[in-house]
Coordinates of C-alpha atoms in Angstrom, one line a residue:
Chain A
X899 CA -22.8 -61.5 21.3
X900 CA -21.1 -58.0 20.8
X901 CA -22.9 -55.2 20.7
X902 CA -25.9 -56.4 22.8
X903 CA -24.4 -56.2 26.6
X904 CA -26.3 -53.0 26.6
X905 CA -29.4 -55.6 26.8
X906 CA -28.2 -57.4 29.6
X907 CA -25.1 -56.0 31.3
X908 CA -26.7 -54.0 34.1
X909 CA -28.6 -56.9 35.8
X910 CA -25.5 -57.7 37.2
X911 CA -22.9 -55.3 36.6
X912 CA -24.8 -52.4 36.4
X913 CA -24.0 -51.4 40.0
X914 CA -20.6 -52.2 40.5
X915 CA -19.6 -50.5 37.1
X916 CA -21.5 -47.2 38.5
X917 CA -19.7 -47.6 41.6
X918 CA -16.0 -48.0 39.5
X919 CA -16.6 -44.7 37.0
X920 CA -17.4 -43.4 40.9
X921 CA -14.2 -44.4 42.2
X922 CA -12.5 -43.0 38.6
X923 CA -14.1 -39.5 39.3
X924 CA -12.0 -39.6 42.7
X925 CA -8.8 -39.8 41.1
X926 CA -6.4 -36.9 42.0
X927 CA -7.1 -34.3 39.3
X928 CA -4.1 -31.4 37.6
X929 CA -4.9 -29.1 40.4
X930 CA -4.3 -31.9 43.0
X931 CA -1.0 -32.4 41.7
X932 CA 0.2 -29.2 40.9
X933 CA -0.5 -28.5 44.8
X934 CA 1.2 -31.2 45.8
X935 CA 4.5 -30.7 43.9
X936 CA 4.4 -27.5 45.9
X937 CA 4.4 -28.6 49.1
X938 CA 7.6 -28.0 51.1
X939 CA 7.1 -31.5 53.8
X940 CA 5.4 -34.5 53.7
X941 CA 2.8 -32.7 56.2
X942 CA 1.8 -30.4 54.0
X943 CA 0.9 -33.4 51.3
X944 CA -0.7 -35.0 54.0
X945 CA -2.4 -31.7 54.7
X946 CA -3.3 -31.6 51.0
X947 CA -4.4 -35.2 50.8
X948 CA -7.0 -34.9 53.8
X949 CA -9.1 -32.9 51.4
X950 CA -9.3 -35.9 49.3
X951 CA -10.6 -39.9 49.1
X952 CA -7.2 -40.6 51.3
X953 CA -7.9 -38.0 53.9
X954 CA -9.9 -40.3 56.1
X955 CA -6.8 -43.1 56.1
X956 CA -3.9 -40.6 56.7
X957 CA -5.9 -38.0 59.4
X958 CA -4.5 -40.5 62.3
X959 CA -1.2 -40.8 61.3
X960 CA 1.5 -39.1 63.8
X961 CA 4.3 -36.7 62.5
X962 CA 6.9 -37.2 61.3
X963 CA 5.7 -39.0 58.6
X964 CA 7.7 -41.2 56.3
X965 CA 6.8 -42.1 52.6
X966 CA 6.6 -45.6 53.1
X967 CA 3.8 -44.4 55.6
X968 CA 1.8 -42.6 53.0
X969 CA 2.0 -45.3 50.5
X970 CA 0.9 -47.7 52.7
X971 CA -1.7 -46.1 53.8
X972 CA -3.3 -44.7 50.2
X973 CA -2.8 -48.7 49.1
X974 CA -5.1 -49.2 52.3
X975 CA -7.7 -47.1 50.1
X976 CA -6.9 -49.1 47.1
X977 CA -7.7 -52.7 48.6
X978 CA -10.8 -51.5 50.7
X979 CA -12.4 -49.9 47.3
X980 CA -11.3 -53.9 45.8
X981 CA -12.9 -55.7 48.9
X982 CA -15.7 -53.8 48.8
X983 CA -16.3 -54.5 44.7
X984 CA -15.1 -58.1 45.2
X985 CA -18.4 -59.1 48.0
X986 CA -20.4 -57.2 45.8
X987 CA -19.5 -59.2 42.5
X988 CA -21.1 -61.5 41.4
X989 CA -19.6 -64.9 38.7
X990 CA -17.5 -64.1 36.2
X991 CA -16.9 -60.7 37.4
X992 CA -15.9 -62.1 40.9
X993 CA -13.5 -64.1 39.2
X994 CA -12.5 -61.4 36.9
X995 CA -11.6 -59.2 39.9
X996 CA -9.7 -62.0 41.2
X997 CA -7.6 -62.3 38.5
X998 CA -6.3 -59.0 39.1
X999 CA -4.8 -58.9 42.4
X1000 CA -2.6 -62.3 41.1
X1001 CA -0.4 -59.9 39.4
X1002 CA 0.4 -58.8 43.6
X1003 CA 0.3 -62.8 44.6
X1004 CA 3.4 -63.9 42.6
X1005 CA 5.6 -60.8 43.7
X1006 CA 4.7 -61.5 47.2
X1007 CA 5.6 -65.6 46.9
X1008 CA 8.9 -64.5 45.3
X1009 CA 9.2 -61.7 48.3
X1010 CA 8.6 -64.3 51.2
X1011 CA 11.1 -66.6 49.5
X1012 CA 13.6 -64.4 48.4
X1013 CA 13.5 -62.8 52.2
X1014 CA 13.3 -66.5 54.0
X1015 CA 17.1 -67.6 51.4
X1016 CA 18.4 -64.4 52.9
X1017 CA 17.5 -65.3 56.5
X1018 CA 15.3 -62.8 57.1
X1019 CA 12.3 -63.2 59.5
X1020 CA 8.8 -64.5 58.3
X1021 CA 6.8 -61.6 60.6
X1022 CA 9.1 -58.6 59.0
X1023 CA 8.4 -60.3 55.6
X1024 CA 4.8 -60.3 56.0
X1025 CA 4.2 -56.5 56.9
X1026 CA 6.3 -55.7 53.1
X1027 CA 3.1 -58.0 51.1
X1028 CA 1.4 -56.4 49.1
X1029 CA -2.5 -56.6 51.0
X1030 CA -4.1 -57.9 47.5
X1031 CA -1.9 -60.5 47.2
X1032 CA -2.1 -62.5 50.5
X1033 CA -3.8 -65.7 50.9
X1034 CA -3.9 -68.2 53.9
X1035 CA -1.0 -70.3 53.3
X1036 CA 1.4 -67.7 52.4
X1037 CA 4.2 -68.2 56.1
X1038 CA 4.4 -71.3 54.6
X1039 CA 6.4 -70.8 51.8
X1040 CA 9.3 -70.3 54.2
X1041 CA 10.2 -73.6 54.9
X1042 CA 10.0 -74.9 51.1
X1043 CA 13.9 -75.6 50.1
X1044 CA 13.1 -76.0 46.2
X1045 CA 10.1 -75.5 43.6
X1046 CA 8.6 -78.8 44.2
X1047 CA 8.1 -78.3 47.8
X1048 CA 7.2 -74.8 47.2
X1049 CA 4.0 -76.2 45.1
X1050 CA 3.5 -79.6 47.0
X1051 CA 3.6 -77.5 50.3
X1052 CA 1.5 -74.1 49.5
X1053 CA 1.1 -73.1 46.3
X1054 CA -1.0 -76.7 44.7
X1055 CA -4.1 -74.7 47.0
X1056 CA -3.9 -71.1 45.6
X1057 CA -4.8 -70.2 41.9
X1058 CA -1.2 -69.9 41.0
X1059 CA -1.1 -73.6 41.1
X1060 CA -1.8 -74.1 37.2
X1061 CA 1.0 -71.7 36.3
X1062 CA 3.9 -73.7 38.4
X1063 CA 3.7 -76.6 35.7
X1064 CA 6.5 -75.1 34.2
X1065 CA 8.6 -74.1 37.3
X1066 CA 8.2 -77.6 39.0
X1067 CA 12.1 -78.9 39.6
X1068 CA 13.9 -80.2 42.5
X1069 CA 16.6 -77.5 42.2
X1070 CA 17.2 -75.7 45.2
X1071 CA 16.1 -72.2 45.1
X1072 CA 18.7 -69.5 45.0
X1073 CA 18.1 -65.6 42.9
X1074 CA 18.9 -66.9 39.6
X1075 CA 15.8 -69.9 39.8
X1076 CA 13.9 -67.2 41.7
X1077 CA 14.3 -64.8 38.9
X1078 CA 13.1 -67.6 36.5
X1079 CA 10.7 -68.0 38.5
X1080 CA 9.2 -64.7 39.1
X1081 CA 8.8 -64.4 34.9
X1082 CA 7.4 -67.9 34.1
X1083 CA 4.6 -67.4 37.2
X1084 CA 4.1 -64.1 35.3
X1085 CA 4.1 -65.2 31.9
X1086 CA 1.6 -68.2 32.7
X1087 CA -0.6 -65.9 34.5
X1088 CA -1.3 -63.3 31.5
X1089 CA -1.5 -65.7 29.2
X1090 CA -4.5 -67.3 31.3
X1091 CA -5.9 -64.4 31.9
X1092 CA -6.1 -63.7 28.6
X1093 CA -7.6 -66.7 27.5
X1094 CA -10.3 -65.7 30.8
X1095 CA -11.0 -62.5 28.5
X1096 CA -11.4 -64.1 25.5
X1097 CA -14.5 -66.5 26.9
X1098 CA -15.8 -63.6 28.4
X1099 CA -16.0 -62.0 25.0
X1100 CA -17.6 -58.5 24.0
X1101 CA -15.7 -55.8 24.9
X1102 CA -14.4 -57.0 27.8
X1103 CA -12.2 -59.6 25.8
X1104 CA -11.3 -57.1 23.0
X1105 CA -10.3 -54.2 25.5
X1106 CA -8.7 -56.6 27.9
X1107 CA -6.8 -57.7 25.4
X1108 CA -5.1 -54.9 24.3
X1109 CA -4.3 -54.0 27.8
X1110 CA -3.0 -57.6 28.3
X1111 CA -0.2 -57.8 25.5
X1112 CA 0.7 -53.7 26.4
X1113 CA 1.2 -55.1 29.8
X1114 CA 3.1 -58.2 28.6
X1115 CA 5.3 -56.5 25.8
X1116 CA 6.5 -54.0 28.3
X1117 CA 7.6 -56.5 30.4
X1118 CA 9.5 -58.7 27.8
X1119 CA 11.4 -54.8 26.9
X1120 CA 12.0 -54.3 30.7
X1121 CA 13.6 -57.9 30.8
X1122 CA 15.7 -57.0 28.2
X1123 CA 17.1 -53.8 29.2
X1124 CA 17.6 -55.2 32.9
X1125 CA 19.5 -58.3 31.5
X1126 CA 20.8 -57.5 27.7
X1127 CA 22.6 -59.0 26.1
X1128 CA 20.0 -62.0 27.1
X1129 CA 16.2 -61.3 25.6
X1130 CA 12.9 -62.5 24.0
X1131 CA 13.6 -63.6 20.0
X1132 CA 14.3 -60.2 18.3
X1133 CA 15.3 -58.1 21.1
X1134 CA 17.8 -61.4 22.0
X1135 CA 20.2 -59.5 19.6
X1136 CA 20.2 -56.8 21.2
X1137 CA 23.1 -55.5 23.6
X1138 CA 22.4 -51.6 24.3
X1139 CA 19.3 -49.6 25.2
X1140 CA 19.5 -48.4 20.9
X1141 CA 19.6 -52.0 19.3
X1142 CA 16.1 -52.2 21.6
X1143 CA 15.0 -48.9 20.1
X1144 CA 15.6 -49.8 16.9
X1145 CA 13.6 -53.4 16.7
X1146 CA 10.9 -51.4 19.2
X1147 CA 10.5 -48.7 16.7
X1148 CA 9.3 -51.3 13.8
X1149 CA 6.0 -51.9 15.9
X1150 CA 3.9 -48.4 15.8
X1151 CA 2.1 -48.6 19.0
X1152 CA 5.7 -48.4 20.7
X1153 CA 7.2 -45.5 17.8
X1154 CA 5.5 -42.9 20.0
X1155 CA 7.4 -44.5 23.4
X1156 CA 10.6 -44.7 21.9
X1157 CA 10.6 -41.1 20.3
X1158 CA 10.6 -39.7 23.3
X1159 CA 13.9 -40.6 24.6
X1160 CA 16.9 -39.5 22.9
X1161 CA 19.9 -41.6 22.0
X1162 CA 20.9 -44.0 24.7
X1163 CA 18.4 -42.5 27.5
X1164 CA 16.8 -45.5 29.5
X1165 CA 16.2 -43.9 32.4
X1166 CA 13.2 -41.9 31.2
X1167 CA 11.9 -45.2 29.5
X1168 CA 10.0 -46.1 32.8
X1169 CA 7.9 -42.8 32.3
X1170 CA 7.1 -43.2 28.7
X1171 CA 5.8 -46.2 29.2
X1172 CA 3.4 -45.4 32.2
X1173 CA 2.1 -42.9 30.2
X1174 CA 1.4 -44.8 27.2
X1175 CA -0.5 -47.6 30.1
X1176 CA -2.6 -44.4 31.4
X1177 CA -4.0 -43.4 28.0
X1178 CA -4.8 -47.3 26.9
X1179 CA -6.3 -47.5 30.7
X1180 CA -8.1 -43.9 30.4
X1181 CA -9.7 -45.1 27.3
X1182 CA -11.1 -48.6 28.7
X1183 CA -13.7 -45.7 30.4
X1184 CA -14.8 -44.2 26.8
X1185 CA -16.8 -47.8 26.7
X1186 CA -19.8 -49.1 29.0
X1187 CA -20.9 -52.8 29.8
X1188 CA -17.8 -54.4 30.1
X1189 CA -15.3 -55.5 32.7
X1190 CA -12.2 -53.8 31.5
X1191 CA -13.2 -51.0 33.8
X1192 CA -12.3 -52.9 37.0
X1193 CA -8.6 -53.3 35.6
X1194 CA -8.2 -50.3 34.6
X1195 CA -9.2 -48.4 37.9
X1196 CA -7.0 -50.4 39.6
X1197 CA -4.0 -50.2 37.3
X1198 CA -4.9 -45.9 36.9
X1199 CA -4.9 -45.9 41.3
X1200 CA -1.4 -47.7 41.3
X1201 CA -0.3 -45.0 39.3
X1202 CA -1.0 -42.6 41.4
X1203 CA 0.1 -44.4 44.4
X1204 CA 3.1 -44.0 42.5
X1205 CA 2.9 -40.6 41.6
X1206 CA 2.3 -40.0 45.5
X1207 CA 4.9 -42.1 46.3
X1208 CA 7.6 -40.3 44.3
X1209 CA 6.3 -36.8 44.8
X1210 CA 7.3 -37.6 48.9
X1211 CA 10.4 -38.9 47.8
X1212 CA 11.5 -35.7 46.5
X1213 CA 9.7 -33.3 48.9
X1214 CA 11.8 -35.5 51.3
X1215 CA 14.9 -35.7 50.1
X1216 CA 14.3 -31.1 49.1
X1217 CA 14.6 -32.4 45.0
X1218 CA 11.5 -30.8 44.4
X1219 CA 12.8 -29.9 41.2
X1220 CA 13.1 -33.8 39.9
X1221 CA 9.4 -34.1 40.7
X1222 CA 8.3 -34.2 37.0
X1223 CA 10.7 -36.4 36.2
X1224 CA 8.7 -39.5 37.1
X1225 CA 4.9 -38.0 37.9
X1226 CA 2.8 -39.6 35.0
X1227 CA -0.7 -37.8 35.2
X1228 CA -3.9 -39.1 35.2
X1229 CA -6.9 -37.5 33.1
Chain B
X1007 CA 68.9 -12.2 57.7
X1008 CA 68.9 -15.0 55.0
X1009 CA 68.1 -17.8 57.9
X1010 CA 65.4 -15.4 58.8
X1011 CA 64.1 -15.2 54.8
X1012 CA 64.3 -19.1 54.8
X1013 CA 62.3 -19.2 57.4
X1014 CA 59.6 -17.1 56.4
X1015 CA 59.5 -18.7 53.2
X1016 CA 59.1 -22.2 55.3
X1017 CA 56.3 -20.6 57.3
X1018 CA 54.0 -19.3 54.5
X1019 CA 54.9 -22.7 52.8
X1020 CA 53.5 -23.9 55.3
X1021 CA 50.7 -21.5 55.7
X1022 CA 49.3 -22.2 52.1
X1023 CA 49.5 -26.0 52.7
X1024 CA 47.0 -25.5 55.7
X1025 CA 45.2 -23.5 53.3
X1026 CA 45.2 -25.8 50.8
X1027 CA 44.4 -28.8 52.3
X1028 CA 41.7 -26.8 54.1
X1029 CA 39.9 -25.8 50.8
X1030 CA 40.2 -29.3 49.9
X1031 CA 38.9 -30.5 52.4
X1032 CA 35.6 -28.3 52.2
X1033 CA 35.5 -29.0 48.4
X1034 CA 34.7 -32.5 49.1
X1035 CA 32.6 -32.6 51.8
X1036 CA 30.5 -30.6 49.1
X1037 CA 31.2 -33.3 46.9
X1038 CA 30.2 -35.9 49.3
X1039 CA 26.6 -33.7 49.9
X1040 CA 26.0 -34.1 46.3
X1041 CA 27.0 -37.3 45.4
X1042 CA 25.0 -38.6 48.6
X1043 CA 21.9 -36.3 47.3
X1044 CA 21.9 -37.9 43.6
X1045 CA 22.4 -41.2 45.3
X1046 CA 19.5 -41.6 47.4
X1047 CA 17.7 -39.9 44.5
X1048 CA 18.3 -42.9 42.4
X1049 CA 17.6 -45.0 44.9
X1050 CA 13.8 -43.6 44.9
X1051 CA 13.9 -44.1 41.2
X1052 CA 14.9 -47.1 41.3
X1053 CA 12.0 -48.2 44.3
X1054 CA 10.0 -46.4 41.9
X1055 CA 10.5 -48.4 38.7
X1056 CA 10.8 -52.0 40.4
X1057 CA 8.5 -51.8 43.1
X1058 CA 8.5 -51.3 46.8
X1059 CA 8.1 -54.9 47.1
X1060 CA 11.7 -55.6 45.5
X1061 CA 14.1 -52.9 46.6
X1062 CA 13.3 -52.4 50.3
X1063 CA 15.3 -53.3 53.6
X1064 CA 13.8 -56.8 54.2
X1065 CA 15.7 -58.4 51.4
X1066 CA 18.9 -57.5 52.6
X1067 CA 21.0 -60.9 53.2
X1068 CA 21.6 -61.2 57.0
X1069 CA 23.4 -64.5 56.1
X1070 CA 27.0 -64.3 57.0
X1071 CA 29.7 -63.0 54.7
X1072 CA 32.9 -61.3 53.8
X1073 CA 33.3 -57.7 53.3
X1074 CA 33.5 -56.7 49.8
X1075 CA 35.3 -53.4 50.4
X1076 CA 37.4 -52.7 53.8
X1077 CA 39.5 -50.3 54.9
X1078 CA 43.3 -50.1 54.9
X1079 CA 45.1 -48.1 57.7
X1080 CA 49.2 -46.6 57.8
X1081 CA 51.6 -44.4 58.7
X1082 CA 53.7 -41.8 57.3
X1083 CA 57.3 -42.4 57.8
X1084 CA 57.2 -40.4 61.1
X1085 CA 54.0 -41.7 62.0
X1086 CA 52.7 -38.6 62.0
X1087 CA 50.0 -38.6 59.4
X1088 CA 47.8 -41.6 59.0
X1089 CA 46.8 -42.8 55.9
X1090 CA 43.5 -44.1 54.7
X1091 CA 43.2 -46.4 51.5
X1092 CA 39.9 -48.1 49.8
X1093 CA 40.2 -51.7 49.2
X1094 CA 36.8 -52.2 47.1
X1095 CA 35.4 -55.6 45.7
X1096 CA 37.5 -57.8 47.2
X1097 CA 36.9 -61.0 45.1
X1098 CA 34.6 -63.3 47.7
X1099 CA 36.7 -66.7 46.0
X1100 CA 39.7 -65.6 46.4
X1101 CA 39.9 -62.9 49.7
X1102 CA 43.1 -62.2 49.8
X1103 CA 43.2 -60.6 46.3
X1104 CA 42.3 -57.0 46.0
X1105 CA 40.5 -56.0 42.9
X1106 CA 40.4 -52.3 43.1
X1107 CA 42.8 -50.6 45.3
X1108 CA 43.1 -47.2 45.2
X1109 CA 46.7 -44.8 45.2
X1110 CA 48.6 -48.6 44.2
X1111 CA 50.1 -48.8 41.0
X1112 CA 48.7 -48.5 37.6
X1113 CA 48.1 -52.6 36.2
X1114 CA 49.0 -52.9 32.3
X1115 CA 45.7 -53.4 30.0
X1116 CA 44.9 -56.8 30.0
X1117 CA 45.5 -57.4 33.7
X1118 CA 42.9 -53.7 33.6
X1119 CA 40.0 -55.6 31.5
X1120 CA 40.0 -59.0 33.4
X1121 CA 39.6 -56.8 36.5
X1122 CA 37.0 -54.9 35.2
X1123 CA 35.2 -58.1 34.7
X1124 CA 35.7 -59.0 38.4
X1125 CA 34.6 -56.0 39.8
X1126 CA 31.5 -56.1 37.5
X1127 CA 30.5 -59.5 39.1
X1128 CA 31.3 -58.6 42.8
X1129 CA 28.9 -55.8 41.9
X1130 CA 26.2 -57.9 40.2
X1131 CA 26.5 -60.4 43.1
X1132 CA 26.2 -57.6 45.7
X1133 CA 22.8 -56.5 43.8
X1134 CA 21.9 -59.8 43.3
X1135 CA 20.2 -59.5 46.4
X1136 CA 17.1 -57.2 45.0
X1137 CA 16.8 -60.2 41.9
X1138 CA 18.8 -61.1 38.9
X1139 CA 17.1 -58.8 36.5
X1140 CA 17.4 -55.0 38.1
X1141 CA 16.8 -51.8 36.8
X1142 CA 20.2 -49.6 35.1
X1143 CA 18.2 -47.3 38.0
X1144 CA 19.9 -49.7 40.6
X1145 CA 23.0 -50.1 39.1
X1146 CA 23.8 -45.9 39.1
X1147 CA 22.8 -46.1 42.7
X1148 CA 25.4 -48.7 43.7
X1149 CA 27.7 -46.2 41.5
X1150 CA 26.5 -43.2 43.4
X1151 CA 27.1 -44.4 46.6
X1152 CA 30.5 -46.4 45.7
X1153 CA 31.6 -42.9 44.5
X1154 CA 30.3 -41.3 48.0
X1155 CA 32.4 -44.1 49.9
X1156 CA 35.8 -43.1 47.9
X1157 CA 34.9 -39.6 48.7
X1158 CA 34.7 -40.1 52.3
X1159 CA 38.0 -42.0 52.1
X1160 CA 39.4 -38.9 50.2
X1161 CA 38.2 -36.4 53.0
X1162 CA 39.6 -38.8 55.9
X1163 CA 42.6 -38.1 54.3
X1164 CA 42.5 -34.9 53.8
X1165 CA 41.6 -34.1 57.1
X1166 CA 44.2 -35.7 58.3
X1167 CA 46.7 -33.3 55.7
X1168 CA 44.6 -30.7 57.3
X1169 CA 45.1 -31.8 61.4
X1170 CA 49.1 -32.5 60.3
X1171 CA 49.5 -28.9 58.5
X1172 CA 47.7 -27.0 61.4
X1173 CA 50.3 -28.7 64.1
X1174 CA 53.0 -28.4 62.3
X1175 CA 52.0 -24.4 61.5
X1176 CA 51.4 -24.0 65.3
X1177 CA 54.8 -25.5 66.2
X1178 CA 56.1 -23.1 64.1
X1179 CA 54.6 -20.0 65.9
X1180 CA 55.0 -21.3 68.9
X1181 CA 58.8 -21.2 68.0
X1182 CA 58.8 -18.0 66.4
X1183 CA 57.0 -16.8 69.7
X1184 CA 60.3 -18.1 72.0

């Protein structure tokens, strides 16, 4: 019943949710930030970084550093806090958590497939996975030819296995039915983990599913701009980045995206929506006893993997000056 | 006295062409470091907005295939000079036509637009290989560094202006000298 988790939510949660606002409170703060835009190499961020949660996974890492270095090793912080939460957890918040990471599962089928139609070699594909997203099977998919083997072969023993109903053909696979793919996997798998929400009930189910249709609504606009004229019913019409703005701007949670971006700007369209993701994640913390926390941490530290990710790009390449461009802050 | 005046004239005619070419020359190799800079800038953005996981080096297609852009190499008329020329987006059906060709001569409109098309698909098909649906991000990349490429052609070329002015320049003092 909602209202009453406050009776019964720490029996099992209690510990875990102490242990996420814990994890939140090591988020990189203004001050982090405003060091690193400042930093002239990527030592110096590394430098920077040691003083924080990532220092103990960077502190070993040789110069000259790369940025792929740095992100992967700051996701390597990411997926140990996960694993940790994960064997802690126990039903439904262990399958909550698992939900999560299926988000990274489908992107790394289509990656391993993708890769394998361009000839490229299984080992090489395997060290560009995401680390949430692998499971067992996964150097398997490359030697499925078309959907059906893809499932009959791999997927029928993972948890995407309910969402290929729709994707099961005999078609070969080339980038157009991998595209297709990619979306309906995606599609399927909010939609059920919606529905997971909405059993749990409470808070969890009414926060989660806010989060859920943000996430899924800024995916259908993405598909659109990426692929206009071809979209989702309204936006279908559409043909430029305005016609968007203007069916966009009839909904008012999105008024406040789209008036930031003048006329015919889509490149900034990335960044206004991150930002709108980090205030609706930020908030899911203004509320206790539910499970909406564990998203949001995750989806607030691959932010600022981003962030990090970005700010070395352009330390890198001496842009120092396009570092606000794309840095959405946290808190 | 008047042989003499001609050949001054012929001298410093030749003097601002080195000049010239030389400026140019510098001028786009500036052009080149920007172009290059916004380039790989984009690029970043665009790893940034799709993911790591879709725009990295292990979905580049190792499969065999044609060249969509190749490089042309002639002669002056005295063989003097060579002469680099672009051909981009060479249509992968039909190889032996050239879609884009830079220095040939202007094509009427409608042969323009269904060109245009052409070259929009050889694009698409060459980004095809990060997914079907990709970020504008992407797209003003492949721009960027297309526009780097015609650069480079352009500073081959003037190079060789450059390496053609100097010698002929030299000759010329080198007679003036006997």
């Amino acid at each position: 019943m909602y209202g009453f988790e406050a009776l019964s939510f720490n029996i099992h949660g209690g510990y875990l949710e102490a242990i996420v606002r814990g994890h939140r409170s090591g988020l990189l703060t203004t001050a982090d930030y405003n060091n690193l835009c400042q930093c002239e190499t990527l030592d110096d961020i590394k430098m920077h970084l040691s003083a924080t949660e990532y220092g103990p996974y960077l502190q070993n890492e040789p110069s000259p550093l790369h940025t792929t270095t740095i992100v992967e090793k700051c996701t390597l912080k990411l997926v140990d806090d996960y694993k940790h939460m994960l064997c802690q957890a126990t039903e439904p918040l262990s399958t909550f958590l698992e939900y999560i990471t299926y988000g990274h599962m489908i992107d790394n089928v289509v990656l391993i497939v993708t890769g394998t139609l361009h000839e490229r070699d299984v080992q090489e594909l395997l060290e560009k996975c995401h680390p949430l997203g692998m499971f067992d099977s996964i150097a398997t998919l490359a030697v499925a030819q078309n959907m059906r083997e893809l499932y009959r072969l791999v997927l029928v023993d993972t948890p995407l296995a309910p969402y290929f109903s729709e994707c099961i053909t005999s078609e070969d696979l080339d980038d157009m039915n991998i595209e297709i793919m990619r979306n309906t996997l995606y599609k399927a798998y909010l939609e059920d983990f919606y529905r997971f929400c909405q059993k749990l009930g409470g808070a969890t189910a009414e926060i989660m599913s806010d989060l859920l249709a943000f996430e899924a609504d800024r995916r259908a606009v993405n598909i659109t701009i990426n692929s206009y004229p071809y979209g989702h019913e309204e936006l279908a019409v559409c043909e430029d980045i305005d016609q968007v703005r203007a069916v966009m701007e009839k909904y008012p949670p999105y008024q406040s995206i789209f008036a930031k971006l003048s006329y015919g700007e889509s490149q900034m369209l990335d960044k206004a929506f991150y930002e709108e993701e980090v205030k609706r994640h930020c908030l899911a913390f203004e509320q206790q006893f539910h499970y909406a926390v564990f998203f949001a941490y995750m989806r607030l530290r691959e932010q600022e993997i981003r962030n990090l990710m970005w700010i070395s790009e352009c330390v890198a390449q001496n842009q120092k000056s396009r570092v606000h461009d794309s840095v959405v802050f946290i808190f | 006295m008047e042989e003499d005046r001609r050949k001054d004239d012929e001298d410093n005619k030749l003097a601002l062409q080195f000049m010239d070419s030389l400026h140019n020359y510098l001028s786009l190799t500036h052009s080149l470091s920007s172009t290059l800079r916004q380039g790989w800038l984009e690029l970043a953005s665009a790893k940034h907005s799709m993911g790591t996981s879709r725009v990295n080096t292990s979905v580049l297609d190792l499969k065999s295939h044609s060249a969509s852009t190749t490089l042309k190499i002639t002669e002056n008329d005295d063989g003097t000079q060579p002469q680099f020329t672009l051909q981009k987006w060479v249509s992968s059906e039909h190889e032996s036509t050239k879609l884009e060709d830079k220095n040939e001569h202007p094509q009427d409109s409608d042969t323009k637009s269904s060109d245009n098309d052409e070259v929009r698909k050889e694009r698409d098909k060459s980004l095809s290989v990060f997914g079907v649906l990709i970020s504008p991000k992407l797209r003003a990349t492949q721009l960027s560094f297309e526009k780097a490429l015609e650069t480079l052609i352009d500073i081959a070329n003037m190079r060789s202006s450059v390496l053609n002015s100097f010698t002929q320049l030299h000759k010329e003092v080198e007679d003036t000298k006997e």
